[in-house]
Short mmCIF file of C-alpha atoms in Angstrom, two decimals:
data_model
loop_
_atom_site.label_atom_id
_atom_site.label_comp_id
_atom_site.label_asym_id
_atom_site.label_seq_id
_atom_site.Cartn_x
_atom_site.Cartn_y
_atom_site.Cartn_z
CA MET A 1 -113.84 9.31 -9.84
CA THR A 2 -112.11 9.92 -6.52
CA LEU A 3 -109.36 7.39 -7.24
CA ARG A 4 -108.06 8.96 -10.44
CA PRO A 5 -106.38 12.03 -8.90
CA ALA A 6 -104.59 9.85 -6.34
CA ILE A 7 -103.28 7.49 -9.03
CA GLY A 8 -102.31 10.41 -11.24
CA ALA A 9 -100.44 12.07 -8.38
CA LYS A 10 -98.58 8.84 -7.63
CA GLU A 11 -97.60 8.44 -11.27
CA THR A 12 -96.44 12.06 -11.32
CA ARG A 13 -94.21 11.46 -8.30
CA ILE A 14 -92.75 8.29 -9.85
CA GLY A 15 -92.17 10.09 -13.13
CA ALA A 16 -90.46 12.98 -11.34
CA GLY A 17 -88.20 10.52 -9.52
CA ARG A 18 -87.25 8.85 -12.78
CA ASP A 19 -86.56 12.22 -14.42
CA ALA A 20 -84.30 13.26 -11.53
CA LYS A 21 -82.42 9.97 -11.72
CA GLN A 22 -82.05 10.24 -15.47
CA SER A 23 -80.92 13.87 -15.28
CA MET A 24 -78.13 12.93 -12.87
CA PHE A 25 -76.68 10.23 -15.12
CA ALA A 26 -77.78 11.59 -18.51
CA GLY A 27 -74.97 12.39 -20.92
CA ILE A 28 -72.20 10.66 -18.95
CA ASP A 29 -69.59 8.96 -21.11
CA LYS A 30 -70.71 5.32 -21.05
CA GLY A 31 -67.25 3.94 -21.74
CA LEU A 32 -65.83 5.88 -18.79
CA ALA A 33 -68.62 4.70 -16.48
CA LEU A 34 -68.24 1.06 -17.56
CA THR A 35 -64.46 0.92 -17.16
CA THR A 36 -64.73 2.61 -13.75
CA ALA A 37 -67.25 -0.01 -12.60
CA LEU A 38 -65.11 -2.87 -13.94
CA LEU A 39 -61.98 -1.51 -12.24
CA LEU A 40 -63.81 -1.19 -8.91
CA VAL A 41 -65.24 -4.72 -9.06
CA THR A 42 -61.96 -6.26 -10.20
CA GLY A 43 -60.10 -4.30 -7.53
CA LEU A 44 -62.38 -5.56 -4.76
CA ALA A 45 -62.04 -9.18 -5.91
CA THR A 46 -58.25 -8.85 -6.09
CA LEU A 47 -58.12 -7.16 -2.68
CA TYR A 48 -59.96 -10.09 -1.10
CA ALA A 49 -57.58 -12.58 -2.72
CA ALA A 50 -54.59 -10.55 -1.53
CA SER A 51 -55.75 -9.85 2.03
CA TYR A 52 -57.90 -12.71 3.32
CA TYR A 53 -54.95 -14.64 4.83
CA ASN A 54 -53.31 -11.80 6.76
CA ALA A 55 -56.66 -10.21 7.61
CA GLN A 56 -57.67 -13.22 9.72
CA ASP A 57 -55.31 -11.96 12.44
CA HIS A 58 -57.18 -8.66 12.83
CA GLY A 59 -60.91 -8.69 12.22
CA GLY A 60 -61.56 -11.65 9.94
CA ALA A 61 -60.92 -12.59 6.33
CA PHE A 62 -63.24 -9.87 4.98
CA SER A 63 -62.00 -7.00 7.16
CA GLU A 64 -59.93 -5.28 4.43
CA VAL A 65 -62.71 -5.69 1.87
CA LEU A 66 -65.33 -4.33 4.27
CA SER A 67 -63.14 -1.31 4.99
CA GLN A 68 -62.72 -0.78 1.25
CA LEU A 69 -66.46 -1.14 0.71
CA PHE A 70 -67.07 1.56 3.30
CA GLY A 71 -64.76 3.84 1.31
CA VAL A 72 -66.60 2.91 -1.89
CA GLY A 73 -69.88 3.82 -0.19
CA VAL A 74 -68.53 7.22 0.85
CA GLY A 75 -67.20 7.69 -2.68
CA ALA A 76 -70.58 6.77 -4.16
CA ALA A 77 -72.29 9.37 -1.97
CA ALA A 78 -69.73 11.95 -3.11
CA MET A 79 -70.39 10.95 -6.73
CA ILE A 80 -74.12 11.59 -6.33
CA VAL A 81 -73.47 15.05 -4.92
CA ILE A 82 -70.85 15.98 -7.55
CA LEU A 83 -72.93 14.71 -10.47
CA ARG A 84 -75.79 16.99 -9.37
CA MET A 85 -73.63 20.12 -9.36
CA ASP A 86 -71.98 22.15 -12.09
CA TYR A 87 -68.29 21.23 -12.21
CA ARG A 88 -67.48 24.87 -13.05
CA LEU A 89 -68.08 25.68 -9.39
CA LEU A 90 -64.66 24.18 -8.77
CA ALA A 91 -63.16 27.16 -10.60
CA LYS A 92 -64.59 29.56 -8.02
CA PRO A 93 -61.74 31.12 -5.99
CA TRP A 94 -63.35 30.31 -2.64
CA LEU A 95 -63.75 26.62 -3.46
CA CYS A 96 -60.52 26.09 -5.37
CA GLY A 97 -58.49 28.11 -2.86
CA GLY A 98 -60.28 26.52 0.08
CA LEU A 99 -59.45 22.97 -1.03
CA LEU A 100 -55.82 23.95 -1.57
CA ALA A 101 -55.57 25.73 1.78
CA VAL A 102 -57.08 22.78 3.66
CA SER A 103 -54.65 20.44 1.89
CA LEU A 104 -51.63 22.57 2.82
CA VAL A 105 -52.71 22.83 6.47
CA MET A 106 -53.27 19.09 6.74
CA LEU A 107 -49.92 18.32 5.10
CA ALA A 108 -48.25 20.66 7.60
CA LEU A 109 -50.03 18.94 10.50
CA VAL A 110 -48.82 15.54 9.30
CA ALA A 111 -45.22 16.73 9.60
CA ILE A 112 -45.66 17.58 13.31
CA PRO A 113 -44.56 14.72 15.62
CA GLY A 114 -47.42 13.58 17.82
CA ILE A 115 -50.07 14.75 15.34
CA GLY A 116 -49.07 12.89 12.21
CA LYS A 117 -49.44 9.12 12.55
CA MET A 118 -46.18 7.19 12.15
CA LEU A 119 -46.32 3.84 10.35
CA ASN A 120 -43.44 1.81 8.90
CA GLY A 121 -41.00 4.69 9.25
CA SER A 122 -43.23 7.22 7.44
CA ARG A 123 -45.49 9.93 8.87
CA ARG A 124 -48.21 10.22 6.22
CA TRP A 125 -51.53 9.93 8.06
CA LEU A 126 -53.83 11.99 10.24
CA ARG A 127 -56.23 10.20 12.55
CA LEU A 128 -59.78 11.59 12.56
CA GLY A 129 -61.52 9.54 15.24
CA PRO A 130 -61.46 5.89 14.13
CA VAL A 131 -60.43 6.81 10.57
CA SER A 132 -56.87 7.34 9.35
CA PHE A 133 -56.68 9.86 6.53
CA GLN A 134 -53.80 10.51 4.11
CA PRO A 135 -53.85 14.25 3.26
CA SER A 136 -51.61 13.77 0.22
CA GLU A 137 -54.53 12.03 -1.55
CA LEU A 138 -56.64 15.19 -1.25
CA ALA A 139 -53.67 17.44 -2.06
CA LYS A 140 -53.12 15.74 -5.43
CA TYR A 141 -56.55 16.60 -6.77
CA ALA A 142 -56.71 20.02 -5.06
CA MET A 143 -53.52 20.87 -6.94
CA ILE A 144 -55.04 19.70 -10.23
CA ILE A 145 -58.08 21.96 -9.70
CA TYR A 146 -55.79 24.90 -8.92
CA LEU A 147 -53.70 24.29 -12.04
CA ALA A 148 -56.77 23.87 -14.25
CA ARG A 149 -58.10 27.22 -13.03
CA ALA A 150 -54.72 28.96 -13.44
CA LEU A 151 -54.15 27.54 -16.93
CA SER A 152 -57.64 28.52 -18.09
CA GLN A 153 -57.11 32.20 -17.32
CA LYS A 154 -56.74 34.29 -20.48
CA ARG A 155 -53.90 36.38 -19.08
CA ARG A 156 -51.76 33.30 -18.42
CA ASP A 157 -49.07 32.93 -21.09
CA VAL A 158 -47.20 29.66 -20.47
CA THR A 159 -44.86 30.34 -23.40
CA ARG A 160 -43.06 32.90 -21.19
CA PHE A 161 -40.79 31.14 -18.70
CA PHE A 162 -40.37 33.57 -15.78
CA LEU A 163 -43.72 35.36 -15.95
CA GLY A 164 -45.95 32.52 -17.17
CA LEU A 165 -44.50 29.05 -16.58
CA ALA A 166 -42.25 29.29 -13.52
CA PRO A 167 -44.92 30.75 -11.14
CA LEU A 168 -47.13 27.74 -11.86
CA PHE A 169 -44.57 25.45 -10.19
CA VAL A 170 -44.40 27.43 -6.93
CA LEU A 171 -47.42 25.89 -5.18
CA PRO A 172 -46.78 22.38 -6.59
CA GLY A 173 -43.21 22.79 -5.34
CA ILE A 174 -44.44 23.64 -1.83
CA VAL A 175 -46.76 20.62 -1.83
CA PHE A 176 -43.87 18.51 -3.17
CA MET A 177 -41.62 19.52 -0.25
CA LEU A 178 -44.34 18.94 2.37
CA ILE A 179 -45.04 15.43 1.04
CA LEU A 180 -41.32 14.74 0.70
CA MET A 181 -40.93 15.37 4.45
CA GLN A 182 -43.19 12.38 5.21
CA PRO A 183 -41.18 10.90 3.28
CA ASN A 184 -43.18 9.97 0.18
CA LEU A 185 -41.14 10.61 -2.95
CA SER A 186 -43.47 8.77 -5.32
CA THR A 187 -46.59 10.79 -4.47
CA ALA A 188 -44.61 14.04 -4.38
CA GLY A 189 -43.04 13.22 -7.73
CA SER A 190 -46.38 12.35 -9.30
CA ILE A 191 -47.65 15.86 -8.51
CA LEU A 192 -44.72 17.44 -10.35
CA ILE A 193 -45.13 15.04 -13.28
CA VAL A 194 -48.83 15.89 -13.64
CA THR A 195 -48.04 19.61 -13.32
CA ALA A 196 -45.54 19.30 -16.18
CA VAL A 197 -48.03 17.40 -18.35
CA MET A 198 -50.79 19.95 -17.74
CA VAL A 199 -48.60 22.93 -18.67
CA MET A 200 -47.42 20.98 -21.72
CA ILE A 201 -51.05 20.51 -22.79
CA ALA A 202 -51.60 24.21 -22.19
CA GLY A 203 -48.91 25.06 -24.75
CA ALA A 204 -45.63 25.45 -22.83
CA ARG A 205 -42.45 25.41 -24.90
CA TRP A 206 -40.45 22.18 -25.03
CA ARG A 207 -37.14 23.83 -24.11
CA HIS A 208 -38.72 25.36 -21.02
CA LEU A 209 -40.14 21.98 -20.01
CA GLY A 210 -36.75 20.39 -20.65
CA LEU A 211 -35.15 22.89 -18.27
CA VAL A 212 -37.74 22.17 -15.58
CA GLY A 213 -37.32 18.41 -16.14
CA ALA A 214 -33.54 18.62 -15.81
CA ALA A 215 -33.90 20.53 -12.54
CA GLY A 216 -36.36 17.91 -11.28
CA MET A 217 -34.05 15.05 -12.21
CA ALA A 218 -31.14 16.74 -10.42
CA LEU A 219 -33.29 17.24 -7.30
CA GLY A 220 -34.50 13.63 -7.38
CA THR A 221 -30.96 12.27 -7.79
CA PHE A 222 -29.70 14.37 -4.88
CA TYR A 223 -32.60 13.21 -2.71
CA ALA A 224 -32.09 9.53 -3.61
CA LEU A 225 -28.37 9.61 -2.81
CA SER A 226 -28.48 11.88 0.26
CA GLU A 227 -29.29 9.13 2.79
CA ASP A 228 -27.76 5.69 3.29
CA TYR A 229 -31.11 3.86 3.31
CA ARG A 230 -32.14 5.54 0.05
CA ARG A 231 -28.89 4.53 -1.63
CA ALA A 232 -29.40 0.97 -0.34
CA ARG A 233 -32.93 0.91 -1.73
CA LEU A 234 -31.66 2.14 -5.09
CA MET A 235 -29.03 -0.59 -5.21
CA SER A 236 -31.56 -3.25 -4.21
CA PHE A 237 -33.83 -2.20 -7.06
CA ARG A 238 -31.03 -2.92 -9.54
CA HIS A 239 -30.09 -6.33 -8.03
CA PRO A 240 -32.90 -7.34 -5.64
CA PHE A 241 -31.82 -10.96 -5.19
CA ASP A 242 -28.42 -9.81 -3.90
CA PHE A 243 -30.21 -8.00 -1.05
CA MET A 244 -32.91 -10.54 -0.15
CA THR A 245 -32.15 -10.31 3.57
CA ASN A 246 -32.96 -6.59 3.76
CA GLU A 247 -33.82 -3.92 1.17
CA GLY A 248 -34.37 -6.26 -1.77
CA TYR A 249 -36.67 -8.73 0.00
CA GLN A 250 -40.02 -7.22 -1.04
CA LEU A 251 -39.12 -6.81 -4.70
CA SER A 252 -37.60 -10.32 -4.80
CA GLN A 253 -40.82 -11.83 -3.47
CA SER A 254 -42.80 -9.80 -5.98
CA LEU A 255 -40.72 -11.11 -8.88
CA LEU A 256 -41.11 -14.66 -7.54
CA ALA A 257 -44.88 -14.13 -7.57
CA PHE A 258 -44.82 -13.14 -11.25
CA GLY A 259 -42.57 -16.13 -12.02
CA SER A 260 -44.94 -18.51 -10.23
CA GLY A 261 -47.94 -17.12 -12.11
CA GLY A 262 -46.47 -17.72 -15.54
CA LEU A 263 -48.79 -17.26 -18.49
CA PHE A 264 -52.20 -18.10 -17.03
CA GLY A 265 -51.57 -17.93 -13.27
CA MET A 266 -52.18 -20.36 -10.43
CA GLY A 267 -55.89 -19.53 -10.25
CA PRO A 268 -57.88 -16.84 -8.40
CA GLY A 269 -56.80 -16.77 -4.75
CA MET A 270 -54.40 -19.71 -5.20
CA GLY A 271 -51.12 -17.77 -5.17
CA ARG A 272 -48.74 -18.49 -2.29
CA GLN A 273 -46.71 -15.29 -1.93
CA LYS A 274 -49.45 -13.54 0.05
CA PHE A 275 -49.10 -16.18 2.77
CA ALA A 276 -46.71 -13.98 4.81
CA PHE A 277 -43.97 -14.03 2.14
CA LEU A 278 -44.76 -10.85 0.19
CA PRO A 279 -44.99 -7.77 2.46
CA TYR A 280 -48.10 -5.61 1.98
CA PRO A 281 -49.75 -7.68 -0.75
CA GLU A 282 -53.01 -5.77 -0.18
CA SER A 283 -51.57 -2.32 -0.83
CA ASP A 284 -48.42 -1.29 -2.69
CA PHE A 285 -47.68 -4.72 -4.19
CA ILE A 286 -51.20 -5.89 -5.01
CA PHE A 287 -50.34 -6.09 -8.71
CA ALA A 288 -47.94 -8.95 -7.86
CA VAL A 289 -50.97 -10.87 -6.55
CA VAL A 290 -52.65 -10.32 -9.92
CA GLY A 291 -49.54 -11.72 -11.62
CA GLU A 292 -49.39 -14.83 -9.45
CA ASP A 293 -53.11 -15.61 -9.43
CA LEU A 294 -53.99 -14.69 -13.01
CA GLY A 295 -50.63 -14.75 -14.78
CA TRP A 296 -49.45 -12.65 -17.70
CA VAL A 297 -52.89 -12.81 -19.30
CA GLY A 298 -54.55 -11.40 -16.16
CA CYS A 299 -51.97 -8.63 -15.88
CA MET A 300 -52.55 -7.62 -19.48
CA ALA A 301 -56.32 -7.62 -18.91
CA VAL A 302 -55.97 -5.31 -15.89
CA LEU A 303 -53.61 -2.99 -17.79
CA ALA A 304 -56.05 -3.01 -20.72
CA LEU A 305 -58.79 -1.81 -18.35
CA PHE A 306 -56.55 1.02 -17.19
CA GLY A 307 -55.69 1.79 -20.80
CA ALA A 308 -59.39 1.98 -21.69
CA PHE A 309 -60.01 4.27 -18.71
CA LEU A 310 -57.21 6.59 -19.84
CA PHE A 311 -58.55 6.59 -23.39
CA PHE A 312 -62.06 7.57 -22.31
CA GLY A 313 -60.74 10.14 -19.82
CA LEU A 314 -58.54 11.82 -22.42
CA ARG A 315 -61.43 11.73 -24.89
CA VAL A 316 -63.51 13.66 -22.38
CA ALA A 317 -60.71 16.23 -22.06
CA MET A 318 -60.34 16.61 -25.83
CA ASN A 319 -64.08 16.95 -26.47
CA CYS A 320 -64.80 19.40 -23.66
CA PRO A 321 -65.75 22.74 -25.27
CA GLU A 322 -64.40 24.88 -22.41
CA ARG A 323 -60.77 25.23 -21.32
CA PHE A 324 -61.16 24.78 -17.55
CA GLY A 325 -63.06 21.51 -17.99
CA ALA A 326 -60.56 20.25 -20.55
CA MET A 327 -57.57 20.99 -18.30
CA LEU A 328 -59.31 19.51 -15.25
CA ALA A 329 -60.27 16.30 -17.08
CA GLY A 330 -56.77 15.97 -18.51
CA GLY A 331 -55.18 16.46 -15.08
CA ILE A 332 -57.40 13.91 -13.31
CA THR A 333 -56.86 11.32 -16.04
CA CYS A 334 -53.13 11.95 -16.07
CA MET A 335 -52.84 11.57 -12.28
CA ILE A 336 -54.57 8.18 -12.32
CA GLY A 337 -52.44 7.07 -15.27
CA VAL A 338 -49.19 8.21 -13.63
CA GLN A 339 -50.08 6.36 -10.42
CA CYS A 340 -50.79 3.18 -12.37
CA VAL A 341 -47.55 3.37 -14.37
CA LEU A 342 -45.37 4.13 -11.33
CA ASN A 343 -46.94 1.39 -9.21
CA VAL A 344 -46.59 -1.29 -11.90
CA ALA A 345 -43.04 -0.16 -12.70
CA VAL A 346 -42.08 -0.62 -9.04
CA VAL A 347 -43.74 -4.02 -8.68
CA ILE A 348 -42.02 -5.48 -11.77
CA GLY A 349 -38.63 -4.05 -10.81
CA MET A 350 -38.26 -1.16 -13.24
CA MET A 351 -38.11 1.49 -10.49
CA PRO A 352 -36.95 1.69 -6.86
CA THR A 353 -39.54 0.59 -4.32
CA THR A 354 -41.87 3.40 -3.26
CA GLY A 355 -45.18 3.66 -1.43
CA LEU A 356 -47.56 4.57 -4.25
CA PRO A 357 -50.85 2.59 -4.33
CA LEU A 358 -52.49 1.14 -7.43
CA PRO A 359 -55.74 3.06 -8.11
CA PHE A 360 -58.99 1.09 -7.62
CA PHE A 361 -57.02 -1.92 -6.29
CA SER A 362 -54.84 -1.06 -3.28
CA ALA A 363 -56.45 -1.08 0.18
CA GLY A 364 -57.38 2.33 1.56
CA GLY A 365 -60.91 3.49 2.24
CA THR A 366 -60.20 7.22 2.18
CA SER A 367 -58.02 6.83 -0.90
CA VAL A 368 -60.72 5.05 -2.92
CA SER A 369 -63.40 7.52 -1.81
CA ILE A 370 -61.34 10.51 -2.99
CA LEU A 371 -60.52 8.66 -6.20
CA MET A 372 -64.22 8.05 -6.88
CA ALA A 373 -64.99 11.71 -6.21
CA ALA A 374 -62.32 12.70 -8.74
CA VAL A 375 -63.73 10.27 -11.32
CA SER A 376 -67.21 11.70 -10.76
CA VAL A 377 -65.82 15.14 -11.68
CA LEU A 378 -64.52 13.54 -14.87
CA MET A 379 -67.97 12.07 -15.55
CA ASN A 380 -69.56 15.45 -14.89
CA ILE A 381 -67.26 17.07 -17.44
CA SER A 382 -68.14 14.39 -20.01
CA ARG A 383 -71.73 15.70 -20.02
CA SER A 384 -70.51 19.05 -21.38
CA GLU A 385 -69.98 17.33 -24.76
CA GLN A 386 -73.75 17.19 -25.10
#
């Protein structure tokens, strides 16, 4: 008789734990969760294949993967917290404005010599103790939250250019200029691209978007041609093998990696370009490692995973019954898709070389943790369909 209450209490506690676990993951889009898990696992395997040779000089063959796993762990903790909250809290002025203000302050600090960390001619990082942090990664998603809130307001009429549409580009324009000072044209440009897509989804007129696009193209052209090294990089992108001794070297080695991989690749980890031939195979040019190791078939499989992720993310945005969630889901999905397209376009020689990482694949612990937090917001929104 005395044992029954104890057993019953234990079963109650176990049942409560199961209910809490189920409530956190209940209703999440299964396709989105599965593709996210597959991208993370595939990215970690590719990162090891791309980094184990160079990583032996500083910390051992697994040092890059362990650093990435630490970022994944931080991201997983953030996912647990975000999945337990109501995503509509992000629309609160104090939270939305706070994230944006912190991002702007950190971007300004990066631009100050002696505070921002200089690496490879770019000042893009802040050092927080032993961890280097890239504020532009946070700024991208803070800007998406701000735009989702602004576009969900009833008084916002994006069909009016000067009173509705143009003011929405003021803060993205400020963030664009701060990131451009690093310099980091690809990340800065991705913010403006996503801003344009979000206002297009919100109902902006095509002729207004065309005007904004023309202004952006003119600004980008001026920026690309304003410095000698940028003009040289642009020329090397068009004819990389004519500039193999300087600006065209990295792209040339990337194209050689794809050529060596052929249809089915040389085998996982068997590619040769990462052996000190291809610069930064673990970060910006990691997709070239996929091409050499796994060939055209492997590249198509990775792109299919990204395509599935975009499909499920946009499905979440379309099915969300409330405007803020729909705009937020669309913005997050679009940002990840734009990053993927720009990175792959650079690696295969369709765009000038820039420093934009491939989501889920490129090395960067803080980057992957922020990415996972953004994806958890997307998962949280997917539960609103229920």
